[in-house]
Amino acid sequence: YLRELIIGSSYPVIILFYYRVYNYQPKKQYSYYHYTLVAPLWFGIWNILSYIFAKKYNLSKRMRYMIVSIVSLLSVFIIAQYNYTKTKEEWEFYYFQQFIKYMLVWNIIIYNIDKYI
């Protein structure tokens, strides 16, 4: 489980999120400092949960990361809905950019780190 936590919370995984939050979210309702603590734990814990789920249901790595990318993304959407007020256009942009980032992070970055380490 430690390996999965380290992979999920590694710098290549979270750098996209750090950069975006630091530079492009002026109306954020949280401190950047707290975000830098929570984001690695978020991906690390989801990676552990996906590992447990994949072992239990005998999923391939590809299927494991596709499922966790969708489930973790939906959980982010739910959390955001309860914590933020945005216009329809802002929500559409938020959903789109989060979708791209989560698919990229889970299905390319984390997948390849897991595959080659």
PDB file of N, CA and C in Angstrom, residues 1-103:
ATOM      1  N   TYR A   1       0.821  -1.209   0.000  1.00  0.00           N
ATOM      2  CA  TYR A   1       0.000   0.000   0.000  1.00  0.00           C
ATOM      3  C   TYR A   1       0.860   1.266   0.000  1.00  0.00           C
ATOM      4  N   LEU A   2       2.021   1.159   0.617  1.00  0.00           N
ATOM      5  CA  LEU A   2       2.918   2.312   0.655  1.00  0.00           C
ATOM      6  C   LEU A   2       3.359   2.700  -0.756  1.00  0.00           C
ATOM      7  N   ARG A   3       3.648   1.715  -1.577  1.00  0.00           N
ATOM      8  CA  ARG A   3       4.040   1.977  -2.964  1.00  0.00           C
ATOM      9  C   ARG A   3       2.939   2.745  -3.694  1.00  0.00           C
ATOM     10  N   GLU A   4       1.705   2.317  -3.501  1.00  0.00           N
ATOM     11  CA  GLU A   4       0.574   2.963  -4.166  1.00  0.00           C
ATOM     12  C   GLU A   4       0.395   4.395  -3.668  1.00  0.00           C
ATOM     13  N   LEU A   5       0.575   4.611  -2.376  1.00  0.00           N
ATOM     14  CA  LEU A   5       0.478   5.955  -1.804  1.00  0.00           C
ATOM     15  C   LEU A   5       1.568   6.863  -2.382  1.00  0.00           C
ATOM     16  N   ILE A   6       2.764   6.348  -2.475  1.00  0.00           N
ATOM     17  CA  ILE A   6       3.881   7.143  -3.003  1.00  0.00           C
ATOM     18  C   ILE A   6       3.677   7.471  -4.479  1.00  0.00           C
ATOM     19  N   ILE A   7       3.239   6.507  -5.252  1.00  0.00           N
ATOM     20  CA  ILE A   7       2.978   6.762  -6.675  1.00  0.00           C
ATOM     21  C   ILE A   7       1.897   7.822  -6.830  1.00  0.00           C
ATOM     22  N   GLY A   8       0.794   7.659  -6.126  1.00  0.00           N
ATOM     23  CA  GLY A   8      -0.325   8.597  -6.249  1.00  0.00           C
ATOM     24  C   GLY A   8      -0.007   9.995  -5.773  1.00  0.00           C
ATOM     25  N   SER A   9       0.891  10.117  -4.823  1.00  0.00           N
ATOM     26  CA  SER A   9       1.196  11.440  -4.271  1.00  0.00           C
ATOM     27  C   SER A   9       2.498  12.017  -4.804  1.00  0.00           C
ATOM     28  N   SER A  10       3.055  11.428  -5.837  1.00  0.00           N
ATOM     29  CA  SER A  10       4.340  11.887  -6.374  1.00  0.00           C
ATOM     30  C   SER A  10       4.205  13.216  -7.127  1.00  0.00           C
ATOM     31  N   TYR A  11       5.307  13.885  -7.237  1.00  0.00           N
ATOM     32  CA  TYR A  11       5.351  15.206  -7.870  1.00  0.00           C
ATOM     33  C   TYR A  11       4.832  15.220  -9.313  1.00  0.00           C
ATOM     34  N   PRO A  12       5.200  14.259 -10.163  1.00  0.00           N
ATOM     35  CA  PRO A  12       4.665  14.287 -11.536  1.00  0.00           C
ATOM     36  C   PRO A  12       3.138  14.207 -11.582  1.00  0.00           C
ATOM     37  N   VAL A  13       2.544  13.621 -10.579  1.00  0.00           N
ATOM     38  CA  VAL A  13       1.092  13.475 -10.541  1.00  0.00           C
ATOM     39  C   VAL A  13       0.418  14.796 -10.180  1.00  0.00           C
ATOM     40  N   ILE A  14       0.940  15.505  -9.228  1.00  0.00           N
ATOM     41  CA  ILE A  14       0.223  16.670  -8.697  1.00  0.00           C
ATOM     42  C   ILE A  14       0.680  18.012  -9.251  1.00  0.00           C
ATOM     43  N   ILE A  15       1.758  18.047 -10.004  1.00  0.00           N
ATOM     44  CA  ILE A  15       2.289  19.314 -10.494  1.00  0.00           C
ATOM     45  C   ILE A  15       1.272  20.086 -11.332  1.00  0.00           C
ATOM     46  N   LEU A  16       0.502  19.418 -12.171  1.00  0.00           N
ATOM     47  CA  LEU A  16      -0.516  20.080 -12.988  1.00  0.00           C
ATOM     48  C   LEU A  16      -1.540  20.786 -12.109  1.00  0.00           C
ATOM     49  N   PHE A  17      -1.939  20.150 -11.039  1.00  0.00           N
ATOM     50  CA  PHE A  17      -2.940  20.705 -10.133  1.00  0.00           C
ATOM     51  C   PHE A  17      -2.358  21.875  -9.340  1.00  0.00           C
ATOM     52  N   TYR A  18      -1.129  21.729  -8.863  1.00  0.00           N
ATOM     53  CA  TYR A  18      -0.471  22.824  -8.144  1.00  0.00           C
ATOM     54  C   TYR A  18      -0.364  24.059  -9.027  1.00  0.00           C
ATOM     55  N   TYR A  19       0.097  23.852 -10.230  1.00  0.00           N
ATOM     56  CA  TYR A  19       0.281  24.962 -11.152  1.00  0.00           C
ATOM     57  C   TYR A  19      -1.042  25.675 -11.418  1.00  0.00           C
ATOM     58  N   ARG A  20      -2.067  24.933 -11.685  1.00  0.00           N
ATOM     59  CA  ARG A  20      -3.375  25.508 -12.009  1.00  0.00           C
ATOM     60  C   ARG A  20      -3.958  26.270 -10.828  1.00  0.00           C
ATOM     61  N   VAL A  21      -3.900  25.692  -9.658  1.00  0.00           N
ATOM     62  CA  VAL A  21      -4.464  26.340  -8.472  1.00  0.00           C
ATOM     63  C   VAL A  21      -3.669  27.601  -8.128  1.00  0.00           C
ATOM     64  N   TYR A  22      -2.360  27.524  -8.226  1.00  0.00           N
ATOM     65  CA  TYR A  22      -1.530  28.667  -7.866  1.00  0.00           C
ATOM     66  C   TYR A  22      -1.702  29.837  -8.833  1.00  0.00           C
ATOM     67  N   ASN A  23      -1.820  29.553 -10.119  1.00  0.00           N
ATOM     68  CA  ASN A  23      -1.820  30.611 -11.130  1.00  0.00           C
ATOM     69  C   ASN A  23      -3.181  31.022 -11.675  1.00  0.00           C
ATOM     70  N   TYR A  24      -4.169  30.161 -11.616  1.00  0.00           N
ATOM     71  CA  TYR A  24      -5.410  30.455 -12.341  1.00  0.00           C
ATOM     72  C   TYR A  24      -6.687  30.369 -11.532  1.00  0.00           C
ATOM     73  N   GLN A  25      -6.604  30.372 -10.235  1.00  0.00           N
ATOM     74  CA  GLN A  25      -7.833  30.340  -9.450  1.00  0.00           C
ATOM     75  C   GLN A  25      -7.824  31.443  -8.401  1.00  0.00           C
ATOM     76  N   PRO A  26      -8.035  32.673  -8.844  1.00  0.00           N
ATOM     77  CA  PRO A  26      -7.976  33.791  -7.911  1.00  0.00           C
ATOM     78  C   PRO A  26      -9.117  33.796  -6.887  1.00  0.00           C
ATOM     79  N   LYS A  27     -10.250  33.172  -7.202  1.00  0.00           N
ATOM     80  CA  LYS A  27     -11.392  33.177  -6.293  1.00  0.00           C
ATOM     81  C   LYS A  27     -11.462  31.932  -5.408  1.00  0.00           C
ATOM     82  N   LYS A  28     -10.347  31.262  -5.221  1.00  0.00           N
ATOM     83  CA  LYS A  28     -10.373  30.038  -4.433  1.00  0.00           C
ATOM     84  C   LYS A  28     -10.719  30.334  -2.972  1.00  0.00           C
ATOM     85  N   GLN A  29     -11.390  29.390  -2.341  1.00  0.00           N
ATOM     86  CA  GLN A  29     -11.851  29.553  -0.963  1.00  0.00           C
ATOM     87  C   GLN A  29     -11.008  28.741   0.004  1.00  0.00           C
ATOM     88  N   TYR A  30      -9.783  28.464  -0.351  1.00  0.00           N
ATOM     89  CA  TYR A  30      -8.879  27.673   0.479  1.00  0.00           C
ATOM     90  C   TYR A  30      -7.476  28.207   0.247  1.00  0.00           C
ATOM     91  N   SER A  31      -6.596  27.905   1.162  1.00  0.00           N
ATOM     92  CA  SER A  31      -5.226  28.386   0.994  1.00  0.00           C
ATOM     93  C   SER A  31      -4.431  27.414   0.115  1.00  0.00           C
ATOM     94  N   TYR A  32      -3.505  27.974  -0.599  1.00  0.00           N
ATOM     95  CA  TYR A  32      -2.634  27.156  -1.437  1.00  0.00           C
ATOM     96  C   TYR A  32      -1.853  26.178  -0.574  1.00  0.00           C
ATOM     97  N   TYR A  33      -1.449  26.622   0.600  1.00  0.00           N
ATOM     98  CA  TYR A  33      -0.712  25.766   1.530  1.00  0.00           C
ATOM     99  C   TYR A  33      -1.521  24.506   1.863  1.00  0.00           C
ATOM    100  N   HIS A  34      -2.782  24.672   2.223  1.00  0.00           N
ATOM    101  CA  HIS A  34      -3.616  23.512   2.545  1.00  0.00           C
ATOM    102  C   HIS A  34      -3.825  22.612   1.328  1.00  0.00           C
ATOM    103  N   TYR A  35      -3.961  23.235   0.173  1.00  0.00           N
ATOM    104  CA  TYR A  35      -4.121  22.465  -1.047  1.00  0.00           C
ATOM    105  C   TYR A  35      -2.906  21.583  -1.306  1.00  0.00           C
ATOM    106  N   THR A  36      -1.702  22.118  -1.063  1.00  0.00           N
ATOM    107  CA  THR A  36      -0.486  21.345  -1.292  1.00  0.00           C
ATOM    108  C   THR A  36      -0.360  20.163  -0.338  1.00  0.00           C
ATOM    109  N   LEU A  37      -1.069  20.213   0.769  1.00  0.00           N
ATOM    110  CA  LEU A  37      -1.077  19.080   1.695  1.00  0.00           C
ATOM    111  C   LEU A  37      -2.144  18.055   1.328  1.00  0.00           C
ATOM    112  N   VAL A  38      -3.294  18.534   0.889  1.00  0.00           N
ATOM    113  CA  VAL A  38      -4.433  17.655   0.623  1.00  0.00           C
ATOM    114  C   VAL A  38      -4.329  16.947  -0.727  1.00  0.00           C
ATOM    115  N   ALA A  39      -3.878  17.627  -1.751  1.00  0.00           N
ATOM    116  CA  ALA A  39      -3.847  17.054  -3.104  1.00  0.00           C
ATOM    117  C   ALA A  39      -3.044  15.755  -3.192  1.00  0.00           C
ATOM    118  N   PRO A  40      -1.834  15.695  -2.643  1.00  0.00           N
ATOM    119  CA  PRO A  40      -1.094  14.421  -2.725  1.00  0.00           C
ATOM    120  C   PRO A  40      -1.798  13.299  -1.970  1.00  0.00           C
ATOM    121  N   LEU A  41      -2.389  13.623  -0.833  1.00  0.00           N
ATOM    122  CA  LEU A  41      -3.130  12.600  -0.080  1.00  0.00           C
ATOM    123  C   LEU A  41      -4.337  12.113  -0.867  1.00  0.00           C
ATOM    124  N   TRP A  42      -5.003  13.031  -1.540  1.00  0.00           N
ATOM    125  CA  TRP A  42      -6.172  12.687  -2.354  1.00  0.00           C
ATOM    126  C   TRP A  42      -5.803  11.630  -3.396  1.00  0.00           C
ATOM    127  N   PHE A  43      -4.773  11.888  -4.175  1.00  0.00           N
ATOM    128  CA  PHE A  43      -4.372  10.950  -5.217  1.00  0.00           C
ATOM    129  C   PHE A  43      -3.762   9.681  -4.635  1.00  0.00           C
ATOM    130  N   GLY A  44      -3.019   9.812  -3.559  1.00  0.00           N
ATOM    131  CA  GLY A  44      -2.428   8.640  -2.922  1.00  0.00           C
ATOM    132  C   GLY A  44      -3.478   7.692  -2.372  1.00  0.00           C
ATOM    133  N   ILE A  45      -4.468   8.241  -1.691  1.00  0.00           N
ATOM    134  CA  ILE A  45      -5.538   7.408  -1.120  1.00  0.00           C
ATOM    135  C   ILE A  45      -6.381   6.780  -2.216  1.00  0.00           C
ATOM    136  N   TRP A  46      -6.709   7.552  -3.253  1.00  0.00           N
ATOM    137  CA  TRP A  46      -7.471   6.980  -4.372  1.00  0.00           C
ATOM    138  C   TRP A  46      -6.681   5.871  -5.058  1.00  0.00           C
ATOM    139  N   ASN A  47      -5.361   6.022  -5.129  1.00  0.00           N
ATOM    140  CA  ASN A  47      -4.547   4.989  -5.760  1.00  0.00           C
ATOM    141  C   ASN A  47      -4.546   3.715  -4.913  1.00  0.00           C
ATOM    142  N   ILE A  48      -4.501   3.858  -3.606  1.00  0.00           N
ATOM    143  CA  ILE A  48      -4.597   2.690  -2.721  1.00  0.00           C
ATOM    144  C   ILE A  48      -5.954   2.013  -2.886  1.00  0.00           C
ATOM    145  N   LEU A  49      -7.028   2.803  -2.871  1.00  0.00           N
ATOM    146  CA  LEU A  49      -8.375   2.240  -3.024  1.00  0.00           C
ATOM    147  C   LEU A  49      -8.534   1.530  -4.372  1.00  0.00           C
ATOM    148  N   SER A  50      -7.966   2.117  -5.417  1.00  0.00           N
ATOM    149  CA  SER A  50      -8.073   1.475  -6.733  1.00  0.00           C
ATOM    150  C   SER A  50      -7.286   0.169  -6.767  1.00  0.00           C
ATOM    151  N   TYR A  51      -6.169   0.128  -6.063  1.00  0.00           N
ATOM    152  CA  TYR A  51      -5.364  -1.097  -5.985  1.00  0.00           C
ATOM    153  C   TYR A  51      -6.150  -2.208  -5.279  1.00  0.00           C
ATOM    154  N   ILE A  52      -6.781  -1.867  -4.167  1.00  0.00           N
ATOM    155  CA  ILE A  52      -7.584  -2.839  -3.424  1.00  0.00           C
ATOM    156  C   ILE A  52      -8.737  -3.341  -4.287  1.00  0.00           C
ATOM    157  N   PHE A  53      -9.424  -2.423  -4.943  1.00  0.00           N
ATOM    158  CA  PHE A  53     -10.551  -2.770  -5.807  1.00  0.00           C
ATOM    159  C   PHE A  53     -10.102  -3.648  -6.970  1.00  0.00           C
ATOM    160  N   ALA A  54      -8.962  -3.314  -7.571  1.00  0.00           N
ATOM    161  CA  ALA A  54      -8.443  -4.090  -8.709  1.00  0.00           C
ATOM    162  C   ALA A  54      -8.057  -5.499  -8.287  1.00  0.00           C
ATOM    163  N   LYS A  55      -7.462  -5.628  -7.121  1.00  0.00           N
ATOM    164  CA  LYS A  55      -7.103  -6.961  -6.619  1.00  0.00           C
ATOM    165  C   LYS A  55      -8.349  -7.800  -6.347  1.00  0.00           C
ATOM    166  N   LYS A  56      -9.324  -7.170  -5.720  1.00  0.00           N
ATOM    167  CA  LYS A  56     -10.549  -7.893  -5.365  1.00  0.00           C
ATOM    168  C   LYS A  56     -11.308  -8.373  -6.602  1.00  0.00           C
ATOM    169  N   TYR A  57     -11.363  -7.548  -7.643  1.00  0.00           N
ATOM    170  CA  TYR A  57     -12.139  -7.884  -8.832  1.00  0.00           C
ATOM    171  C   TYR A  57     -11.276  -8.282 -10.029  1.00  0.00           C
ATOM    172  N   ASN A  58      -9.980  -8.495  -9.789  1.00  0.00           N
ATOM    173  CA  ASN A  58      -9.057  -8.981 -10.815  1.00  0.00           C
ATOM    174  C   ASN A  58      -9.079  -8.102 -12.074  1.00  0.00           C
ATOM    175  N   LEU A  59      -8.915  -6.795 -11.877  1.00  0.00           N
ATOM    176  CA  LEU A  59      -8.937  -5.850 -12.984  1.00  0.00           C
ATOM    177  C   LEU A  59      -7.532  -5.641 -13.542  1.00  0.00           C
ATOM    178  N   SER A  60      -7.467  -5.370 -14.817  1.00  0.00           N
ATOM    179  CA  SER A  60      -6.184  -5.012 -15.428  1.00  0.00           C
ATOM    180  C   SER A  60      -5.801  -3.601 -14.964  1.00  0.00           C
ATOM    181  N   LYS A  61      -4.533  -3.261 -15.139  1.00  0.00           N
ATOM    182  CA  LYS A  61      -4.089  -1.909 -14.772  1.00  0.00           C
ATOM    183  C   LYS A  61      -4.862  -0.862 -15.564  1.00  0.00           C
ATOM    184  N   ARG A  62      -5.044  -1.114 -16.849  1.00  0.00           N
ATOM    185  CA  ARG A  62      -5.750  -0.152 -17.697  1.00  0.00           C
ATOM    186  C   ARG A  62      -7.176   0.079 -17.179  1.00  0.00           C
ATOM    187  N   MET A  63      -7.886  -1.001 -16.877  1.00  0.00           N
ATOM    188  CA  MET A  63      -9.258  -0.886 -16.378  1.00  0.00           C
ATOM    189  C   MET A  63      -9.278  -0.223 -14.996  1.00  0.00           C
ATOM    190  N   ARG A  64      -8.327  -0.593 -14.161  1.00  0.00           N
ATOM    191  CA  ARG A  64      -8.231  -0.006 -12.815  1.00  0.00           C
ATOM    192  C   ARG A  64      -8.124   1.512 -12.893  1.00  0.00           C
ATOM    193  N   TYR A  65      -7.222   1.996 -13.731  1.00  0.00           N
ATOM    194  CA  TYR A  65      -7.012   3.445 -13.807  1.00  0.00           C
ATOM    195  C   TYR A  65      -8.144   4.169 -14.531  1.00  0.00           C
ATOM    196  N   MET A  66      -8.802   3.512 -15.443  1.00  0.00           N
ATOM    197  CA  MET A  66      -9.955   4.139 -16.087  1.00  0.00           C
ATOM    198  C   MET A  66     -11.093   4.313 -15.076  1.00  0.00           C
ATOM    199  N   ILE A  67     -11.334   3.281 -14.285  1.00  0.00           N
ATOM    200  CA  ILE A  67     -12.404   3.346 -13.286  1.00  0.00           C
ATOM    201  C   ILE A  67     -12.101   4.386 -12.223  1.00  0.00           C
ATOM    202  N   VAL A  68     -10.875   4.383 -11.683  1.00  0.00           N
ATOM    203  CA  VAL A  68     -10.554   5.334 -10.621  1.00  0.00           C
ATOM    204  C   VAL A  68     -10.542   6.765 -11.146  1.00  0.00           C
ATOM    205  N   SER A  69     -10.173   6.962 -12.396  1.00  0.00           N
ATOM    206  CA  SER A  69     -10.199   8.324 -12.940  1.00  0.00           C
ATOM    207  C   SER A  69     -11.623   8.862 -12.967  1.00  0.00           C
ATOM    208  N   ILE A  70     -12.568   8.034 -13.330  1.00  0.00           N
ATOM    209  CA  ILE A  70     -13.968   8.457 -13.394  1.00  0.00           C
ATOM    210  C   ILE A  70     -14.558   8.637 -11.998  1.00  0.00           C
ATOM    211  N   VAL A  71     -14.325   7.683 -11.116  1.00  0.00           N
ATOM    212  CA  VAL A  71     -14.901   7.755  -9.768  1.00  0.00           C
ATOM    213  C   VAL A  71     -14.313   8.924  -8.975  1.00  0.00           C
ATOM    214  N   SER A  72     -13.005   9.093  -9.024  1.00  0.00           N
ATOM    215  CA  SER A  72     -12.400  10.203  -8.281  1.00  0.00           C
ATOM    216  C   SER A  72     -12.815  11.553  -8.876  1.00  0.00           C
ATOM    217  N   LEU A  73     -12.953  11.615 -10.185  1.00  0.00           N
ATOM    218  CA  LEU A  73     -13.411  12.842 -10.832  1.00  0.00           C
ATOM    219  C   LEU A  73     -14.838  13.185 -10.411  1.00  0.00           C
ATOM    220  N   LEU A  74     -15.709  12.192 -10.391  1.00  0.00           N
ATOM    221  CA  LEU A  74     -17.087  12.438  -9.953  1.00  0.00           C
ATOM    222  C   LEU A  74     -17.130  12.908  -8.506  1.00  0.00           C
ATOM    223  N   SER A  75     -16.265  12.367  -7.665  1.00  0.00           N
ATOM    224  CA  SER A  75     -16.244  12.803  -6.269  1.00  0.00           C
ATOM    225  C   SER A  75     -15.767  14.254  -6.163  1.00  0.00           C
ATOM    226  N   VAL A  76     -14.824  14.663  -7.009  1.00  0.00           N
ATOM    227  CA  VAL A  76     -14.388  16.061  -7.034  1.00  0.00           C
ATOM    228  C   VAL A  76     -15.540  16.955  -7.474  1.00  0.00           C
ATOM    229  N   PHE A  77     -16.288  16.520  -8.474  1.00  0.00           N
ATOM    230  CA  PHE A  77     -17.430  17.305  -8.940  1.00  0.00           C
ATOM    231  C   PHE A  77     -18.463  17.490  -7.829  1.00  0.00           C
ATOM    232  N   ILE A  78     -18.736  16.443  -7.095  1.00  0.00           N
ATOM    233  CA  ILE A  78     -19.714  16.522  -5.999  1.00  0.00           C
ATOM    234  C   ILE A  78     -19.222  17.477  -4.918  1.00  0.00           C
ATOM    235  N   ILE A  79     -17.976  17.353  -4.535  1.00  0.00           N
ATOM    236  CA  ILE A  79     -17.408  18.249  -3.513  1.00  0.00           C
ATOM    237  C   ILE A  79     -17.461  19.696  -3.993  1.00  0.00           C
ATOM    238  N   ALA A  80     -17.103  19.925  -5.247  1.00  0.00           N
ATOM    239  CA  ALA A  80     -17.113  21.284  -5.795  1.00  0.00           C
ATOM    240  C   ALA A  80     -18.522  21.868  -5.820  1.00  0.00           C
ATOM    241  N   GLN A  81     -19.507  21.058  -6.173  1.00  0.00           N
ATOM    242  CA  GLN A  81     -20.893  21.535  -6.225  1.00  0.00           C
ATOM    243  C   GLN A  81     -21.363  22.058  -4.870  1.00  0.00           C
ATOM    244  N   TYR A  82     -20.930  21.418  -3.810  1.00  0.00           N
ATOM    245  CA  TYR A  82     -21.339  21.834  -2.470  1.00  0.00           C
ATOM    246  C   TYR A  82     -20.543  23.012  -1.930  1.00  0.00           C
ATOM    247  N   ASN A  83     -19.395  23.295  -2.504  1.00  0.00           N
ATOM    248  CA  ASN A  83     -18.523  24.325  -1.945  1.00  0.00           C
ATOM    249  C   ASN A  83     -18.362  25.589  -2.789  1.00  0.00           C
ATOM    250  N   TYR A  84     -18.819  25.583  -4.023  1.00  0.00           N
ATOM    251  CA  TYR A  84     -18.599  26.722  -4.889  1.00  0.00           C
ATOM    252  C   TYR A  84     -19.872  27.145  -5.596  1.00  0.00           C
ATOM    253  N   THR A  85     -19.926  28.429  -5.902  1.00  0.00           N
ATOM    254  CA  THR A  85     -20.994  28.986  -6.716  1.00  0.00           C
ATOM    255  C   THR A  85     -20.336  29.531  -7.976  1.00  0.00           C
ATOM    256  N   LYS A  86     -20.765  29.015  -9.116  1.00  0.00           N
ATOM    257  CA  LYS A  86     -20.193  29.429 -10.389  1.00  0.00           C
ATOM    258  C   LYS A  86     -21.319  29.640 -11.392  1.00  0.00           C
ATOM    259  N   THR A  87     -21.018  30.378 -12.442  1.00  0.00           N
ATOM    260  CA  THR A  87     -21.974  30.518 -13.528  1.00  0.00           C
ATOM    261  C   THR A  87     -21.975  29.221 -14.342  1.00  0.00           C
ATOM    262  N   LYS A  88     -22.944  29.093 -15.207  1.00  0.00           N
ATOM    263  CA  LYS A  88     -23.022  27.893 -16.043  1.00  0.00           C
ATOM    264  C   LYS A  88     -21.762  27.738 -16.886  1.00  0.00           C
ATOM    265  N   GLU A  89     -21.280  28.834 -17.445  1.00  0.00           N
ATOM    266  CA  GLU A  89     -20.073  28.788 -18.270  1.00  0.00           C
ATOM    267  C   GLU A  89     -18.849  28.402 -17.436  1.00  0.00           C
ATOM    268  N   GLU A  90     -18.761  28.926 -16.216  1.00  0.00           N
ATOM    269  CA  GLU A  90     -17.643  28.577 -15.342  1.00  0.00           C
ATOM    270  C   GLU A  90     -17.671  27.094 -14.976  1.00  0.00           C
ATOM    271  N   TRP A  91     -18.878  26.569 -14.702  1.00  0.00           N
ATOM    272  CA  TRP A  91     -18.989  25.142 -14.385  1.00  0.00           C
ATOM    273  C   TRP A  91     -18.591  24.295 -15.585  1.00  0.00           C
ATOM    274  N   GLU A  92     -19.027  24.671 -16.770  1.00  0.00           N
ATOM    275  CA  GLU A  92     -18.677  23.904 -17.969  1.00  0.00           C
ATOM    276  C   GLU A  92     -17.162  23.877 -18.176  1.00  0.00           C
ATOM    277  N   PHE A  93     -16.523  25.023 -18.014  1.00  0.00           N
ATOM    278  CA  PHE A  93     -15.069  25.079 -18.152  1.00  0.00           C
ATOM    279  C   PHE A  93     -14.401  24.242 -17.063  1.00  0.00           C
ATOM    280  N   TYR A  94     -14.893  24.356 -15.835  1.00  0.00           N
ATOM    281  CA  TYR A  94     -14.335  23.592 -14.714  1.00  0.00           C
ATOM    282  C   TYR A  94     -14.438  22.094 -14.982  1.00  0.00           C
ATOM    283  N   TYR A  95     -15.618  21.619 -15.403  1.00  0.00           N
ATOM    284  CA  TYR A  95     -15.802  20.197 -15.693  1.00  0.00           C
ATOM    285  C   TYR A  95     -14.863  19.732 -16.798  1.00  0.00           C
ATOM    286  N   PHE A  96     -14.760  20.531 -17.836  1.00  0.00           N
ATOM    287  CA  PHE A  96     -13.916  20.161 -18.971  1.00  0.00           C
ATOM    288  C   PHE A  96     -12.450  20.062 -18.555  1.00  0.00           C
ATOM    289  N   GLN A  97     -11.936  21.106 -17.894  1.00  0.00           N
ATOM    290  CA  GLN A  97     -10.518  21.085 -17.533  1.00  0.00           C
ATOM    291  C   GLN A  97     -10.213  20.027 -16.489  1.00  0.00           C
ATOM    292  N   GLN A  98     -11.110  19.752 -15.562  1.00  0.00           N
ATOM    293  CA  GLN A  98     -10.892  18.683 -14.581  1.00  0.00           C
ATOM    294  C   GLN A  98     -10.915  17.320 -15.268  1.00  0.00           C
ATOM    295  N   PHE A  99     -11.836  17.135 -16.200  1.00  0.00           N
ATOM    296  CA  PHE A  99     -11.910  15.877 -16.940  1.00  0.00           C
ATOM    297  C   PHE A  99     -10.592  15.597 -17.661  1.00  0.00           C
ATOM    298  N   ILE A 100     -10.081  16.602 -18.363  1.00  0.00           N
ATOM    299  CA  ILE A 100      -8.820  16.442 -19.090  1.00  0.00           C
ATOM    300  C   ILE A 100      -7.687  16.113 -18.120  1.00  0.00           C
ATOM    301  N   LYS A 101      -7.582  16.869 -17.034  1.00  0.00           N
ATOM    302  CA  LYS A 101      -6.501  16.635 -16.079  1.00  0.00           C
ATOM    303  C   LYS A 101      -6.591  15.257 -15.444  1.00  0.00           C
ATOM    304  N   TYR A 102      -7.775  14.841 -15.025  1.00  0.00           N
ATOM    305  CA  TYR A 102      -7.913  13.540 -14.366  1.00  0.00           C
ATOM    306  C   TYR A 102      -7.638  12.385 -15.330  1.00  0.00           C
ATOM    307  N   MET A 103      -8.100  12.488 -16.553  1.00  0.00           N
ATOM    308  CA  MET A 103      -7.810  11.429 -17.528  1.00  0.00           C
ATOM    309  C   MET A 103      -6.310  11.360 -17.814  1.00  0.00           C
TER     310      MET A 103
END
